PDB file of C-alpha atoms in Angstrom:
ATOM      1  CA  MET A   1      28.341 -69.381 294.486  1.00 41.00           C
ATOM      2  CA  PRO A   2      30.601 -72.236 293.383  1.00 44.00           C
ATOM      3  CA  ARG A   3      32.959 -71.476 290.476  1.00 51.00           C
ATOM      4  CA  PRO A   4      31.701 -73.408 287.457  1.00 50.00           C
ATOM      5  CA  LYS A   5      34.080 -76.215 286.218  1.00 56.00           C
ATOM      6  CA  LYS A   6      35.846 -75.531 282.972  1.00 68.00           C
ATOM      7  CA  CYS A   7      35.604 -78.069 280.243  1.00 77.00           C
ATOM      8  CA  ARG A   8      38.847 -79.822 279.254  1.00 87.00           C
ATOM      9  CA  MET A   9      39.823 -79.832 275.496  1.00 89.00           C
ATOM     10  CA  VAL A  10      39.979 -83.351 273.949  1.00 90.00           C
ATOM     11  CA  ASP A  11      41.397 -83.557 270.390  1.00 88.00           C
ATOM     12  CA  SER A  12      39.410 -86.608 269.299  1.00 81.00           C
ATOM     13  CA  ALA A  13      37.383 -89.399 270.702  1.00 79.00           C
ATOM     14  CA  PRO A  14      38.998 -92.865 271.258  1.00 83.00           C
ATOM     15  CA  GLY A  15      38.441 -95.386 268.353  1.00 79.00           C
ATOM     16  CA  VAL A  16      37.962 -98.153 270.899  1.00 82.00           C
ATOM     17  CA  ARG A  17      36.156 -97.579 274.253  1.00 82.00           C
ATOM     18  CA  LEU A  18      36.250-100.975 276.001  1.00 84.00           C
ATOM     19  CA  PHE A  19      39.008-103.171 276.950  1.00 89.00           C
ATOM     20  CA  LYS A  20      38.679-106.492 278.846  1.00 87.00           C
ATOM     21  CA  PRO A  21      40.551-109.685 279.568  1.00 89.00           C
ATOM     22  CA  GLN A  22      40.409-112.356 276.831  1.00 86.00           C
ATOM     23  CA  GLY A  23      38.110-115.235 277.341  1.00 82.00           C
ATOM     24  CA  ILE A  24      35.843-113.835 280.086  1.00 80.00           C
ATOM     25  CA  PRO A  25      32.491-112.324 279.356  1.00 75.00           C
ATOM     26  CA  ALA A  26      32.333-108.602 280.278  1.00 69.00           C
ATOM     27  CA  ARG A  27      29.176-109.252 282.388  1.00 68.00           C
ATOM     28  CA  GLN A  28      31.230-111.345 284.814  1.00 75.00           C
ATOM     29  CA  LEU A  29      33.675-108.511 285.411  1.00 78.00           C
ATOM     30  CA  GLU A  30      33.782-105.424 287.522  1.00 83.00           C
ATOM     31  CA  GLU A  31      34.293-102.303 285.472  1.00 82.00           C
ATOM     32  CA  ILE A  32      36.641 -99.256 285.819  1.00 87.00           C
ATOM     33  CA  TYR A  33      35.606 -96.091 283.959  1.00 86.00           C
ATOM     34  CA  LEU A  34      38.175 -93.909 282.465  1.00 90.00           C
ATOM     35  CA  SER A  35      37.046 -90.290 281.623  1.00 88.00           C
ATOM     36  CA  LEU A  36      37.604 -88.816 278.191  1.00 89.00           C
ATOM     37  CA  GLU A  37      39.890 -86.131 279.665  1.00 91.00           C
ATOM     38  CA  GLY A  38      41.811 -88.923 281.437  1.00 94.00           C
ATOM     39  CA  TYR A  39      42.216 -90.642 278.098  1.00 94.00           C
ATOM     40  CA  GLU A  40      43.398 -87.373 276.583  1.00 95.00           C
ATOM     41  CA  ALA A  41      45.790 -86.783 279.309  1.00 96.00           C
ATOM     42  CA  LEU A  42      47.316 -90.292 278.942  1.00 96.00           C
ATOM     43  CA  ARG A  43      47.596 -89.730 275.135  1.00 95.00           C
ATOM     44  CA  LEU A  44      49.405 -86.434 275.487  1.00 96.00           C
ATOM     45  CA  ALA A  45      51.737 -87.318 278.294  1.00 96.00           C
ATOM     46  CA  ASP A  46      52.589 -90.976 277.783  1.00 96.00           C
ATOM     47  CA  LEU A  47      52.089 -91.344 274.050  1.00 94.00           C
ATOM     48  CA  GLU A  48      53.237 -87.950 272.615  1.00 94.00           C
ATOM     49  CA  GLY A  49      55.620 -87.391 275.412  1.00 95.00           C
ATOM     50  CA  LEU A  50      54.551 -83.793 276.231  1.00 96.00           C
ATOM     51  CA  ARG A  51      55.649 -81.990 279.384  1.00 95.00           C
ATOM     52  CA  GLN A  52      52.813 -81.443 281.792  1.00 95.00           C
ATOM     53  CA  ASP A  53      52.763 -77.774 281.040  1.00 95.00           C
ATOM     54  CA  GLU A  54      52.686 -78.402 277.286  1.00 96.00           C
ATOM     55  CA  ALA A  55      49.912 -80.903 277.740  1.00 95.00           C
ATOM     56  CA  ALA A  56      47.986 -78.706 280.042  1.00 95.00           C
ATOM     57  CA  GLU A  57      47.947 -75.887 277.429  1.00 95.00           C
ATOM     58  CA  ARG A  58      46.666 -78.283 274.807  1.00 94.00           C
ATOM     59  CA  MET A  59      43.725 -79.175 277.047  1.00 94.00           C
ATOM     60  CA  LYS A  60      43.306 -75.513 278.136  1.00 92.00           C
ATOM     61  CA  ILE A  61      43.587 -76.296 281.906  1.00 94.00           C
ATOM     62  CA  SER A  62      46.057 -75.591 284.662  1.00 94.00           C
ATOM     63  CA  ARG A  63      49.210 -77.728 285.152  1.00 94.00           C
ATOM     64  CA  GLN A  64      47.917 -78.799 288.518  1.00 93.00           C
ATOM     65  CA  THR A  65      44.448 -79.884 287.060  1.00 93.00           C
ATOM     66  CA  PHE A  66      46.360 -81.675 284.266  1.00 95.00           C
ATOM     67  CA  GLY A  67      48.515 -83.583 286.857  1.00 95.00           C
ATOM     68  CA  ARG A  68      45.440 -84.707 288.882  1.00 93.00           C
ATOM     69  CA  ILE A  69      43.630 -85.953 285.846  1.00 94.00           C
ATOM     70  CA  LEU A  70      46.849 -87.831 284.643  1.00 95.00           C
ATOM     71  CA  SER A  71      47.231 -89.417 288.098  1.00 95.00           C
ATOM     72  CA  GLU A  72      43.682 -90.630 288.214  1.00 93.00           C
ATOM     73  CA  ALA A  73      43.815 -91.998 284.715  1.00 94.00           C
ATOM     74  CA  ARG A  74      47.043 -93.906 285.317  1.00 96.00           C
ATOM     75  CA  LYS A  75      45.479 -95.370 288.595  1.00 94.00           C
ATOM     76  CA  ALA A  76      42.325 -96.468 286.552  1.00 92.00           C
ATOM     77  CA  VAL A  77      44.393 -98.262 283.946  1.00 94.00           C
ATOM     78  CA  THR A  78      46.820 -99.809 286.418  1.00 95.00           C
ATOM     79  CA  GLU A  79      43.886-101.163 288.522  1.00 92.00           C
ATOM     80  CA  THR A  80      42.426-102.518 285.316  1.00 92.00           C
ATOM     81  CA  ILE A  81      45.545-104.500 284.336  1.00 94.00           C
ATOM     82  CA  VAL A  82      46.466-105.762 287.847  1.00 94.00           C
ATOM     83  CA  LYS A  83      42.917-106.819 288.829  1.00 91.00           C
ATOM     84  CA  GLY A  84      41.879-107.965 285.420  1.00 91.00           C
ATOM     85  CA  LEU A  85      38.800-105.768 285.095  1.00 90.00           C
ATOM     86  CA  VAL A  86      36.836-104.138 282.187  1.00 88.00           C
ATOM     87  CA  LEU A  87      38.015-100.711 281.227  1.00 90.00           C
ATOM     88  CA  ARG A  88      35.477 -98.317 279.700  1.00 85.00           C
ATOM     89  CA  ILE A  89      36.244 -94.937 278.340  1.00 88.00           C
ATOM     90  CA  GLU A  90      33.399 -92.428 278.681  1.00 80.00           C
ATOM     91  CA  GLY A  91      32.057 -89.397 280.419  1.00 77.00           C
ATOM     92  CA  GLY A  92      33.863 -86.512 282.105  1.00 78.00           C
ATOM     93  CA  GLU A  93      33.981 -82.715 281.780  1.00 80.00           C
ATOM     94  CA  TYR A  94      35.326 -82.281 278.341  1.00 81.00           C
ATOM     95  CA  ARG A  95      34.755 -80.526 274.986  1.00 82.00           C
ATOM     96  CA  MET A  96      35.787 -82.031 271.618  1.00 79.00           C
ATOM     97  CA  ALA A  97      38.040 -79.896 269.480  1.00 75.00           C
ATOM     98  CA  GLY A  98      36.001 -78.043 266.928  1.00 58.00           C
ATOM     99  CA  ALA A  99      32.656 -78.520 268.738  1.00 53.00           C
ATOM    100  CA  GLY A 100      32.119 -74.714 269.130  1.00 49.00           C
ATOM    101  CA  LYS A 101      32.937 -71.930 271.418  1.00 46.00           C
ATOM    102  CA  SER A 102      30.524 -72.732 274.418  1.00 42.00           C
ATOM    103  CA  PRO A 103      32.269 -75.409 276.576  1.00 39.00           C
ATOM    104  CA  SER A 104      30.168 -74.559 279.650  1.00 40.00           C
ATOM    105  CA  ALA A 105      26.956 -75.779 277.869  1.00 40.00           C
ATOM    106  CA  ALA A 106      28.428 -79.155 277.104  1.00 42.00           C
ATOM    107  CA  CYS A 107      29.759 -79.610 280.636  1.00 50.00           C
ATOM    108  CA  GLY A 108      26.562 -78.312 282.179  1.00 34.00           C
ATOM    109  CA  ASP A 109      24.574 -81.006 280.316  1.00 35.00           C
ATOM    110  CA  LEU A 110      26.963 -83.841 281.669  1.00 40.00           C
ATOM    111  CA  ASN A 111      26.864 -82.373 285.225  1.00 36.00           C
ATOM    112  CA  ALA A 112      23.079 -82.562 285.113  1.00 32.00           C
ATOM    113  CA  PHE A 113      23.227 -86.107 284.054  1.00 34.00           C
ATOM    114  CA  ARG A 114      25.704 -86.878 286.749  1.00 36.00           C
ATOM    115  CA  ARG A 115      23.367 -85.369 289.445  1.00 32.00           C
ATOM    116  CA  ASP A 116      20.294 -87.174 288.190  1.00 35.00           C
ATOM    117  CA  SER A 117      21.880 -90.564 287.808  1.00 36.00           C
ATOM    118  CA  GLY A 118      23.995 -90.691 290.954  1.00 37.00           C
ATOM    119  CA  LYS A 119      26.896 -91.813 288.940  1.00 41.00           C
ATOM    120  CA  ASP A 120      30.461 -90.434 288.833  1.00 42.00           C
ATOM    121  CA  LEU A 121      31.969 -90.628 285.385  1.00 41.00           C
ATOM    122  CA  ARG A 122      35.229 -89.038 286.183  1.00 40.00           C
ATOM    123  CA  GLY A 123      36.903 -92.379 286.728  1.00 44.00           C
ATOM    124  CA  GLY A 124      36.318 -95.482 289.036  1.00 44.00           C
ATOM    125  CA  LYS A 125      33.996 -98.357 289.441  1.00 42.00           C
ATOM    126  CA  GLN A 126      30.445 -98.196 288.200  1.00 42.00           C
ATOM    127  CA  GLU A 127      27.606-100.609 287.922  1.00 42.00           C
ATOM    128  CA  MET A 128      26.220-101.318 284.356  1.00 48.00           C
ATOM    129  CA  ARG A 129      23.165 -99.173 283.676  1.00 73.00           C
ATOM    130  CA  LYS A 130      20.052 -99.939 281.730  1.00 89.00           C
ATOM    131  CA  ILE A 131      20.240-100.829 278.073  1.00 94.00           C
ATOM    132  CA  ALA A 132      17.669 -99.482 275.643  1.00 96.00           C
ATOM    133  CA  VAL A 133      17.217-101.188 272.116  1.00 97.00           C
ATOM    134  CA  SER A 134      15.223 -99.539 269.385  1.00 96.00           C
ATOM    135  CA  SER A 135      12.605-102.118 268.653  1.00 95.00           C
ATOM    136  CA  GLU A 136       9.831-102.982 266.311  1.00 92.00           C
ATOM    137  CA  GLY A 137       8.062-104.891 268.918  1.00 90.00           C
ATOM    138  CA  SER A 138       7.732-105.183 272.601  1.00 91.00           C
ATOM    139  CA  ASP A 139       9.632-108.290 273.298  1.00 89.00           C
ATOM    140  CA  LEU A 140      13.175-109.379 273.398  1.00 93.00           C
ATOM    141  CA  ASP A 141      12.933-111.621 270.422  1.00 93.00           C
ATOM    142  CA  GLY A 142      11.567-108.881 268.125  1.00 93.00           C
ATOM    143  CA  PRO A 143      13.844-107.230 265.506  1.00 95.00           C
ATOM    144  CA  VAL A 144      15.925-104.167 266.252  1.00 96.00           C
ATOM    145  CA  ASP A 145      14.306-101.079 264.532  1.00 95.00           C
ATOM    146  CA  PRO A 146      16.951 -99.577 262.433  1.00 94.00           C
ATOM    147  CA  ARG A 147      15.841 -96.002 263.226  1.00 92.00           C
ATOM    148  CA  PHE A 148      16.672 -94.359 266.640  1.00 94.00           C
ATOM    149  CA  GLY A 149      14.673 -91.145 266.620  1.00 92.00           C
ATOM    150  CA  ARG A 150      11.633 -92.663 264.711  1.00 91.00           C
ATOM    151  CA  ALA A 151      11.779 -96.143 266.224  1.00 93.00           C
ATOM    152  CA  ALA A 152       8.400 -97.728 266.980  1.00 92.00           C
ATOM    153  CA  GLY A 153       9.489 -98.008 270.665  1.00 94.00           C
ATOM    154  CA  PHE A 154      12.379 -99.036 272.866  1.00 96.00           C
ATOM    155  CA  VAL A 155      12.884-102.257 274.923  1.00 96.00           C
ATOM    156  CA  ILE A 156      14.665-101.244 278.186  1.00 94.00           C
ATOM    157  CA  ILE A 157      16.631-103.970 279.806  1.00 92.00           C
ATOM    158  CA  ASP A 158      18.305-104.552 283.123  1.00 86.00           C
ATOM    159  CA  PRO A 159      21.522-106.211 281.893  1.00 80.00           C
ATOM    160  CA  ASP A 160      22.086-108.177 285.180  1.00 76.00           C
ATOM    161  CA  THR A 161      18.554-109.758 285.313  1.00 81.00           C
ATOM    162  CA  MET A 162      17.471-109.313 281.639  1.00 83.00           C
ATOM    163  CA  THR A 163      14.040-107.991 282.880  1.00 89.00           C
ATOM    164  CA  SER A 164      12.652-105.678 280.449  1.00 91.00           C
ATOM    165  CA  GLU A 165       9.898-103.016 279.828  1.00 93.00           C
ATOM    166  CA  TYR A 166       8.724-101.597 276.663  1.00 94.00           C
ATOM    167  CA  VAL A 167       8.547 -97.809 276.087  1.00 92.00           C
ATOM    168  CA  ASP A 168       6.362 -96.471 273.173  1.00 92.00           C
ATOM    169  CA  ASN A 169       8.021 -93.853 270.927  1.00 90.00           C
ATOM    170  CA  ALA A 170       4.801 -92.604 269.228  1.00 85.00           C
ATOM    171  CA  ALA A 171       5.431 -88.934 270.260  1.00 81.00           C
ATOM    172  CA  SER A 172       8.792 -88.830 268.549  1.00 79.00           C
ATOM    173  CA  GLN A 173       7.359 -90.650 265.380  1.00 71.00           C
ATOM    174  CA  ALA A 174       4.725 -87.836 265.146  1.00 74.00           C
ATOM    175  CA  MET A 175       7.291 -84.908 265.109  1.00 77.00           C
ATOM    176  CA  ALA A 176       8.230 -83.427 261.754  1.00 72.00           C
ATOM    177  CA  GLN A 177      11.586 -82.387 263.232  1.00 79.00           C
ATOM    178  CA  GLY A 178      13.588 -83.211 266.356  1.00 82.00           C
ATOM    179  CA  ALA A 179      12.495 -86.833 266.666  1.00 87.00           C
ATOM    180  CA  GLY A 180      16.063 -87.805 267.625  1.00 89.00           C
ATOM    181  CA  ILE A 181      16.399 -85.212 270.362  1.00 89.00           C
ATOM    182  CA  GLN A 182      13.021 -86.200 271.811  1.00 88.00           C
ATOM    183  CA  ALA A 183      13.907 -89.815 271.828  1.00 91.00           C
ATOM    184  CA  ALA A 184      17.125 -89.094 273.485  1.00 90.00           C
ATOM    185  CA  GLU A 185      15.275 -87.197 276.321  1.00 89.00           C
ATOM    186  CA  LEU A 186      13.111 -90.145 276.712  1.00 89.00           C
ATOM    187  CA  MET A 187      16.227 -92.425 277.240  1.00 91.00           C
ATOM    188  CA  THR A 188      17.466 -89.993 279.884  1.00 86.00           C
ATOM    189  CA  ARG A 189      14.160 -90.142 281.844  1.00 85.00           C
ATOM    190  CA  HIS A 190      14.224 -93.885 281.989  1.00 85.00           C
ATOM    191  CA  GLY A 191      17.859 -93.932 283.345  1.00 84.00           C
ATOM    192  CA  VAL A 192      19.390 -95.613 280.187  1.00 91.00           C
ATOM    193  CA  GLY A 193      23.252 -95.764 279.974  1.00 91.00           C
ATOM    194  CA  VAL A 194      23.508 -97.563 276.550  1.00 94.00           C
ATOM    195  CA  VAL A 195      21.432 -97.330 273.393  1.00 96.00           C
ATOM    196  CA  LEU A 196      21.616-100.133 270.861  1.00 97.00           C
ATOM    197  CA  THR A 197      20.180 -99.340 267.416  1.00 96.00           C
ATOM    198  CA  GLY A 198      20.798 -99.041 263.617  1.00 95.00           C
ATOM    199  CA  TYR A 199      21.236 -95.499 262.563  1.00 92.00           C
ATOM    200  CA  VAL A 200      21.729 -92.346 264.581  1.00 93.00           C
ATOM    201  CA  GLY A 201      21.732 -88.862 263.119  1.00 90.00           C
ATOM    202  CA  PRO A 202      24.120 -85.981 264.299  1.00 91.00           C
ATOM    203  CA  LYS A 203      21.587 -84.113 266.429  1.00 90.00           C
ATOM    204  CA  ALA A 204      20.396 -87.250 268.307  1.00 91.00           C
ATOM    205  CA  PHE A 205      23.994 -88.385 268.757  1.00 91.00           C
ATOM    206  CA  GLN A 206      24.838 -85.087 270.310  1.00 89.00           C
ATOM    207  CA  ALA A 207      21.956 -85.206 272.667  1.00 88.00           C
ATOM    208  CA  LEU A 208      22.753 -88.783 273.760  1.00 91.00           C
ATOM    209  CA  SER A 209      26.438 -87.947 274.291  1.00 87.00           C
ATOM    210  CA  ALA A 210      25.677 -84.850 276.327  1.00 84.00           C
ATOM    211  CA  ALA A 211      23.638 -87.114 278.493  1.00 83.00           C
ATOM    212  CA  GLY A 212      26.511 -89.500 278.901  1.00 84.00           C
ATOM    213  CA  ILE A 213      24.732 -92.254 277.142  1.00 90.00           C
ATOM    214  CA  LYS A 214      26.713 -94.680 275.096  1.00 91.00           C
ATOM    215  CA  ILE A 215      25.622 -95.606 271.697  1.00 94.00           C
ATOM    216  CA  GLY A 216      26.039 -98.904 269.683  1.00 94.00           C
ATOM    217  CA  GLN A 217      25.044 -98.653 265.909  1.00 94.00           C
ATOM    218  CA  ASN A 218      24.660-100.838 262.806  1.00 93.00           C
ATOM    219  CA  LEU A 219      22.741-103.615 264.757  1.00 95.00           C
ATOM    220  CA  GLU A 220      19.551-103.484 262.604  1.00 92.00           C
ATOM    221  CA  ASP A 221      19.942-107.203 261.421  1.00 91.00           C
ATOM    222  CA  LEU A 222      19.707-108.542 264.867  1.00 95.00           C
ATOM    223  CA  SER A 223      16.961-109.350 267.432  1.00 95.00           C
ATOM    224  CA  VAL A 224      16.705-107.206 270.577  1.00 95.00           C
ATOM    225  CA  ARG A 225      18.050-110.153 272.567  1.00 93.00           C
ATOM    226  CA  GLN A 226      20.980-110.720 270.271  1.00 94.00           C
ATOM    227  CA  ALA A 227      22.069-107.164 270.246  1.00 94.00           C
ATOM    228  CA  VAL A 228      22.010-107.103 274.029  1.00 93.00           C
ATOM    229  CA  GLU A 229      24.110-110.212 274.275  1.00 91.00           C
ATOM    230  CA  LYS A 230      26.501-109.023 271.675  1.00 91.00           C
ATOM    231  CA  TYR A 231      26.968-105.862 273.789  1.00 90.00           C
ATOM    232  CA  LYS A 232      27.438-107.858 277.020  1.00 86.00           C
ATOM    233  CA  THR A 233      30.111-109.841 275.533  1.00 85.00           C
ATOM    234  CA  GLY A 234      32.004-106.887 274.425  1.00 85.00           C
ATOM    235  CA  GLN A 235      31.212-107.336 270.612  1.00 89.00           C
ATOM    236  CA  VAL A 236      29.668-103.860 270.189  1.00 89.00           C
ATOM    237  CA  SER A 237      32.022-100.945 269.763  1.00 87.00           C
ATOM    238  CA  MET A 238      30.659 -97.771 271.168  1.00 88.00           C
ATOM    239  CA  ALA A 239      30.257 -95.146 268.429  1.00 88.00           C
ATOM    240  CA  GLY A 240      32.510 -92.027 268.222  1.00 86.00           C
ATOM    241  CA  GLY A 241      30.146 -90.105 265.938  1.00 87.00           C
ATOM    242  CA  PRO A 242      26.705 -90.471 264.064  1.00 89.00           C
ATOM    243  CA  ASN A 243      26.356 -92.972 261.150  1.00 82.00           C
ATOM    244  CA  ARG A 244      23.610 -91.034 259.463  1.00 71.00           C
ATOM    245  CA  ASP A 245      24.424 -87.590 258.192  1.00 58.00           C
ATOM    246  CA  ALA A 246      22.017 -84.594 258.204  1.00 47.00           C
ATOM    247  CA  ALA A 247      20.950 -85.235 254.632  1.00 44.00           C
ATOM    248  CA  GLY A 248      19.704 -88.735 255.758  1.00 47.00           C
ATOM    249  CA  GLY A 249      17.130 -87.103 258.050  1.00 44.00           C
ATOM    250  CA  GLN A 250      16.848 -86.721 261.768  1.00 42.00           C
ATOM    251  CA  ARG A 251      16.962 -90.173 263.313  1.00 43.00           C
TER     252      ARG A 251
END
């Protein structure tokens, strides 16, 4: 039986998760993905100046594993700069500091997503996946529904062709609790890589993040089409946490 992989400890999520050359739309560029543990290795070694054994201890991994992660991260950043690509920071096998004492569960959720999607989020090139926008209607020109978990439905879009399908969210709307988690599972089943919406509660945010799905928030004043175009041109920052607390209800 293979030995389960150990989650790498990450102190905090990056405030900015996308970097691209100025003046070129992101949709016209190839992407490089830097894992969260790669980001943390760069921060500890190259910004804080820790020795590899010290940084490895901070991340709760061996020095050899840290060295490999750091090497992959430096290669991803270098290739981005030299070739003028888009760099996205996401995914990996990590646990956020203070996220509890069961790192294997978080890594297990991400590993399942990786197997289902056929994607490798540890670093390297990756095609842009489907975008889901919480919507009050079924077409691209309808308004964004500000709610995630209790949205009327989702317009799911292929960002390359802008073809779309509408997925009804009535099952989640009818739930007294857990609507956000149910909606997150719906996104996973439809192969969504990015969710654009208004408000996301903590449980929904955790479920989406565990599946490797990026989240763009505070887009409730736009149409579905405008939200997607804003994302494709790099104007939507991927959220590092929910923007609706538990007191605001499960979204």
